[in-house]
Coordinates of C-alpha atoms in Angstrom, one line a residue:
M1 CA 13.6 10.4 -15.5
T2 CA 10.5 11.9 -13.8
R3 CA 7.8 9.9 -15.7
V4 CA 7.3 6.3 -16.5
D5 CA 5.4 4.9 -19.5
H6 CA 3.9 1.7 -17.9
P7 CA 1.5 -0.4 -19.9
K8 CA -1.7 0.4 -18.1
Y9 CA -4.1 -2.4 -17.2
P10 CA -7.8 -1.6 -17.1
T11 CA -9.0 -1.2 -13.4
R12 CA -12.2 -1.3 -11.3
H13 CA -13.2 -1.5 -7.7
G14 CA -13.6 -5.1 -6.3
Y15 CA -15.4 -6.6 -3.3
M16 CA -12.9 -5.3 -1.0
S17 CA -10.9 -2.4 -2.6
E18 CA -13.2 0.5 -1.9
K19 CA -13.7 -0.3 1.8
I20 CA -10.0 -1.0 2.3
Q21 CA -9.1 2.2 0.4
H22 CA -11.3 4.2 2.9
S23 CA -10.0 2.5 5.8
Y24 CA -6.3 3.0 4.8
I25 CA -6.8 6.8 3.7
K26 CA -8.4 7.4 7.3
S27 CA -5.6 5.7 9.1
A28 CA -2.9 7.3 6.9
I29 CA -4.4 10.8 7.6
E30 CA -4.4 10.1 11.4
N31 CA -0.6 9.1 11.2
G32 CA 0.4 12.1 9.0
V33 CA 1.1 10.0 5.8
L34 CA -1.8 11.5 3.8
P35 CA -3.0 15.1 4.0
P36 CA -6.4 15.6 5.6
D37 CA -8.2 16.2 2.2
A38 CA -6.7 13.0 0.7
H39 CA -10.1 11.6 0.1
R40 CA -10.6 14.3 -2.4
M41 CA -7.3 14.2 -4.2
P42 CA -7.7 12.4 -7.5
E43 CA -4.0 11.2 -7.5
V44 CA -4.7 9.3 -4.2
V45 CA -8.1 7.9 -4.7
S46 CA -7.7 7.0 -8.4
L47 CA -7.3 3.3 -9.3
T48 CA -4.6 4.2 -11.9
A49 CA -1.0 4.8 -10.5
P50 CA 0.4 8.2 -11.4
R51 CA 3.0 8.2 -14.1
D52 CA 5.0 11.0 -12.3
I53 CA 7.5 8.9 -10.2
T54 CA 7.7 11.5 -7.6
K55 CA 4.3 10.6 -6.5
P56 CA 3.8 7.3 -4.6
I57 CA 1.7 4.5 -5.9
Q58 CA -1.2 3.7 -3.7
F59 CA -1.7 0.0 -3.1
W60 CA -5.1 0.0 -4.9
Q61 CA -3.2 1.3 -8.0
L62 CA -0.9 -1.5 -8.3
Y63 CA -3.1 -3.6 -10.7
S64 CA -2.8 -0.7 -13.2
V65 CA 0.9 -1.2 -13.2
L66 CA 1.3 -5.0 -12.7
G67 CA -1.7 -6.6 -14.2
Q68 CA -2.9 -10.1 -13.3
D69 CA -0.1 -12.1 -14.4
Q70 CA 2.6 -10.4 -12.4
I71 CA 0.5 -10.3 -9.3
V72 CA -0.1 -14.0 -9.5
D73 CA 3.4 -14.8 -10.1
I74 CA 4.6 -13.0 -7.0
V75 CA 2.0 -15.0 -5.1
R76 CA 2.9 -18.2 -6.7
R77 CA 6.7 -17.6 -5.6
F78 CA 5.6 -16.9 -2.1
Y79 CA 3.6 -20.2 -1.8
E80 CA 6.4 -22.2 -3.5
R81 CA 8.3 -21.0 -0.3
V82 CA 5.5 -21.8 2.1
F83 CA 5.2 -25.4 0.7
A84 CA 8.9 -26.0 1.0
D85 CA 9.3 -24.7 4.5
E86 CA 9.3 -26.4 7.9
P87 CA 6.5 -28.9 8.6
W88 CA 5.0 -27.0 11.6
F89 CA 4.4 -23.9 9.1
T90 CA 3.6 -25.8 5.8
S91 CA 1.0 -28.4 7.4
V92 CA -1.3 -25.5 8.3
F93 CA -1.7 -24.7 4.6
E94 CA -1.8 -28.2 3.3
R95 CA -4.8 -29.0 5.6
V96 CA -6.6 -26.3 3.5
G97 CA -5.6 -27.1 0.1
G98 CA -2.5 -27.6 -2.3
L99 CA -0.3 -25.0 -3.9
S100 CA -2.7 -24.0 -6.7
H101 CA -5.6 -23.5 -4.3
H102 CA -3.6 -21.1 -2.1
V103 CA -2.2 -19.2 -5.2
A104 CA -5.6 -18.9 -6.6
T105 CA -7.3 -17.6 -3.5
Q106 CA -4.4 -15.3 -2.4
A107 CA -4.0 -13.8 -5.7
S108 CA -7.8 -13.2 -6.0
M109 CA -7.6 -11.1 -2.8
W110 CA -4.5 -9.2 -4.0
I111 CA -6.0 -8.3 -7.3
D112 CA -9.3 -7.3 -5.8
V113 CA -7.7 -5.0 -3.2
M114 CA -5.1 -3.7 -5.8
G115 CA -7.8 -2.4 -8.4
G116 CA -8.3 -5.4 -10.6
G117 CA -12.0 -6.0 -9.9
P118 CA -14.3 -8.1 -8.1
Y119 CA -12.3 -11.3 -7.7
Y120 CA -12.4 -12.2 -4.1
H121 CA -16.0 -13.3 -3.4
G122 CA -17.1 -13.1 0.2
A123 CA -14.7 -10.1 0.7
E124 CA -13.7 -9.4 4.5
F125 CA -16.1 -12.0 5.8
R126 CA -14.4 -14.6 3.8
L127 CA -10.8 -13.4 4.8
S128 CA -11.8 -13.3 8.6
F129 CA -13.5 -16.7 8.4
H130 CA -10.3 -18.1 6.7
H131 CA -8.1 -16.6 9.6
T132 CA -10.2 -17.8 12.5
H133 CA -11.1 -21.2 11.1
N134 CA -8.3 -22.4 8.7
A135 CA -5.2 -20.4 9.7
M136 CA -5.7 -19.8 13.4
A137 CA -2.6 -22.0 14.3
L138 CA -0.5 -19.3 12.7
M139 CA -2.0 -16.2 13.8
N140 CA 0.3 -15.6 16.6
D141 CA 3.8 -14.2 17.1
K142 CA 5.7 -17.3 15.6
G143 CA 3.4 -17.8 12.8
A144 CA 3.4 -14.1 11.8
E145 CA 7.2 -13.9 12.1
R146 CA 7.8 -16.8 9.7
W147 CA 5.2 -15.6 7.3
V148 CA 6.8 -12.2 7.1
A149 CA 10.3 -13.6 6.4
L150 CA 9.0 -15.9 3.6
M151 CA 7.1 -12.9 2.2
R152 CA 10.1 -10.7 2.4
E153 CA 12.5 -13.2 0.8
T154 CA 9.8 -13.4 -2.1
L155 CA 9.6 -9.8 -2.7
D156 CA 13.5 -9.4 -2.5
S157 CA 13.9 -11.9 -5.3
S158 CA 10.8 -10.7 -7.5
L159 CA 12.1 -7.4 -8.7
D160 CA 11.8 -8.7 -12.1
L161 CA 8.2 -8.7 -11.8
M162 CA 7.9 -5.2 -10.5
A163 CA 7.9 -3.1 -13.8
D164 CA 11.4 -1.6 -13.2
D165 CA 9.6 1.0 -10.8
P166 CA 10.9 1.3 -7.2
R167 CA 7.5 2.7 -6.1
V168 CA 5.9 -0.7 -6.7
R169 CA 7.9 -2.6 -4.0
T170 CA 7.3 0.3 -1.6
S171 CA 3.7 0.1 -2.4
I172 CA 3.4 -3.7 -1.8
N173 CA 5.3 -3.2 1.5
T174 CA 2.6 -0.6 2.5
F175 CA -0.2 -3.0 1.5
L176 CA 1.3 -5.8 3.5
A177 CA 2.1 -3.5 6.4
Y178 CA -1.4 -2.3 6.6
F179 CA -2.9 -5.9 6.7
M180 CA -0.3 -7.3 9.1
T181 CA -0.9 -4.2 11.7
K182 CA -4.8 -5.0 11.3
Y183 CA -4.2 -8.8 12.0
A184 CA -1.7 -8.1 14.9
D185 CA -4.4 -6.1 16.6
E186 CA -7.2 -8.3 15.9
F187 CA -5.2 -11.6 17.0
R188 CA -3.1 -9.9 19.6
F189 CA 0.3 -10.7 18.3
Q190 CA 3.4 -8.6 18.0
D191 CA 3.3 -6.5 14.8
R192 CA 6.3 -7.6 13.0
H193 CA 5.6 -6.0 9.5
I194 CA 9.2 -5.5 8.5
F195 CA 8.9 -5.8 4.7
G196 CA 10.9 -2.8 3.8
E197 CA 10.2 0.7 3.2
T198 CA 6.7 1.8 3.0
N199 CA 5.1 4.8 1.4
G200 CA 6.3 8.0 3.3
P201 CA 4.4 11.2 4.0
F202 CA 2.6 12.5 0.7
K203 CA 4.4 15.7 -0.8
R204 CA 1.8 17.7 -2.3
Q205 CA 2.9 19.8 -5.4
I206 CA 2.2 23.2 -4.7
N207 CA 1.9 26.1 -7.2
F208 CA 1.1 29.2 -5.6
M209 CA 0.4 31.1 -8.7
K210 CA -2.7 28.8 -9.3
M211 CA -4.0 29.0 -5.6
T212 CA -6.4 31.5 -4.0
I213 CA -5.3 33.5 -1.1
E214 CA -7.6 31.4 1.0
A215 CA -6.0 28.3 -0.1
I216 CA -2.4 29.4 0.6
E217 CA -3.6 30.5 4.0
G218 CA -5.1 27.0 4.5
L219 CA -1.8 25.3 3.9
S220 CA 0.2 24.1 7.0
K221 CA 3.5 25.9 8.1
K222 CA 5.5 22.9 7.0
E223 CA 3.7 22.8 3.5
L224 CA 4.5 26.4 3.0
S225 CA 8.0 26.0 4.2
D226 CA 8.7 22.9 2.0
A227 CA 7.0 24.6 -1.1
L228 CA 9.2 27.8 -0.8
I229 CA 12.4 25.8 0.0
A230 CA 11.6 24.0 -3.3
R231 CA 11.6 27.5 -5.1
G232 CA 15.0 28.3 -3.4
V233 CA 13.8 30.5 -0.8
D234 CA 15.7 30.8 2.6
V235 CA 12.7 30.3 4.9
S236 CA 14.9 31.1 8.0
R237 CA 14.2 34.7 7.3
Y238 CA 10.3 34.1 7.7
P239 CA 10.0 32.8 11.4
N240 CA 6.1 32.2 11.5
K241 CA 3.3 31.2 9.4
Q242 CA 1.9 34.4 8.5
A243 CA 5.4 35.7 7.3
L244 CA 5.6 32.4 5.0
V245 CA 2.1 33.2 3.7
S246 CA 3.1 36.7 2.8
K247 CA 6.1 35.4 1.0
A248 CA 4.1 32.8 -0.8
L249 CA 1.6 35.4 -2.0
M250 CA 4.7 37.3 -3.6
M251 CA 5.7 34.3 -5.6

């Protein structure tokens, strides 16, 4: 199976989604996860997840696959664990509100970032205010480690909510890892985002026959090698980029 037929949920940008999308893409380009022109690639910037399972789901595309109910259910399962945890951890959340309050606010943030529309009023200012005023007692190594452990347990037991698509879990891991890294830097605690596999380097589908000479020459040596290998070419016979370009032009 190379394609999936998910029920597609209507998407739109929220109060946070567009800014977070741009920030993540910039970071992913710097880290080699996305290509330099990712901002112009429809399959990356779209809010709708690709049906081709060889292409990753970006986390702002998750709503198109999961919809509201499944996102809320994952968040609810997480907070059920939070409110059943040790008092030192649970008490920080209880001071802010009960289970339903936290499910509603966290789910609205997830839905907003994941392409479900403007749900999280106040956007990043509200999120920052919450962390610095309500949750500051947990914005440290101990709190982050416990939060990650409970979230990982939640995701491990929530595969039934992930549309039978392994890309969904990987995309959620990527979403959580992005924010955890951001918070670790902001609050100066150790980055412990061990949620599982995250989206790997984007593999561009290259069709030399549909490309101009300039476009082929603009590909990196690795992109040329990978594309030729995919077509059964022994690239060891082509020791440098120019040799690879010449071979690609013959395809």
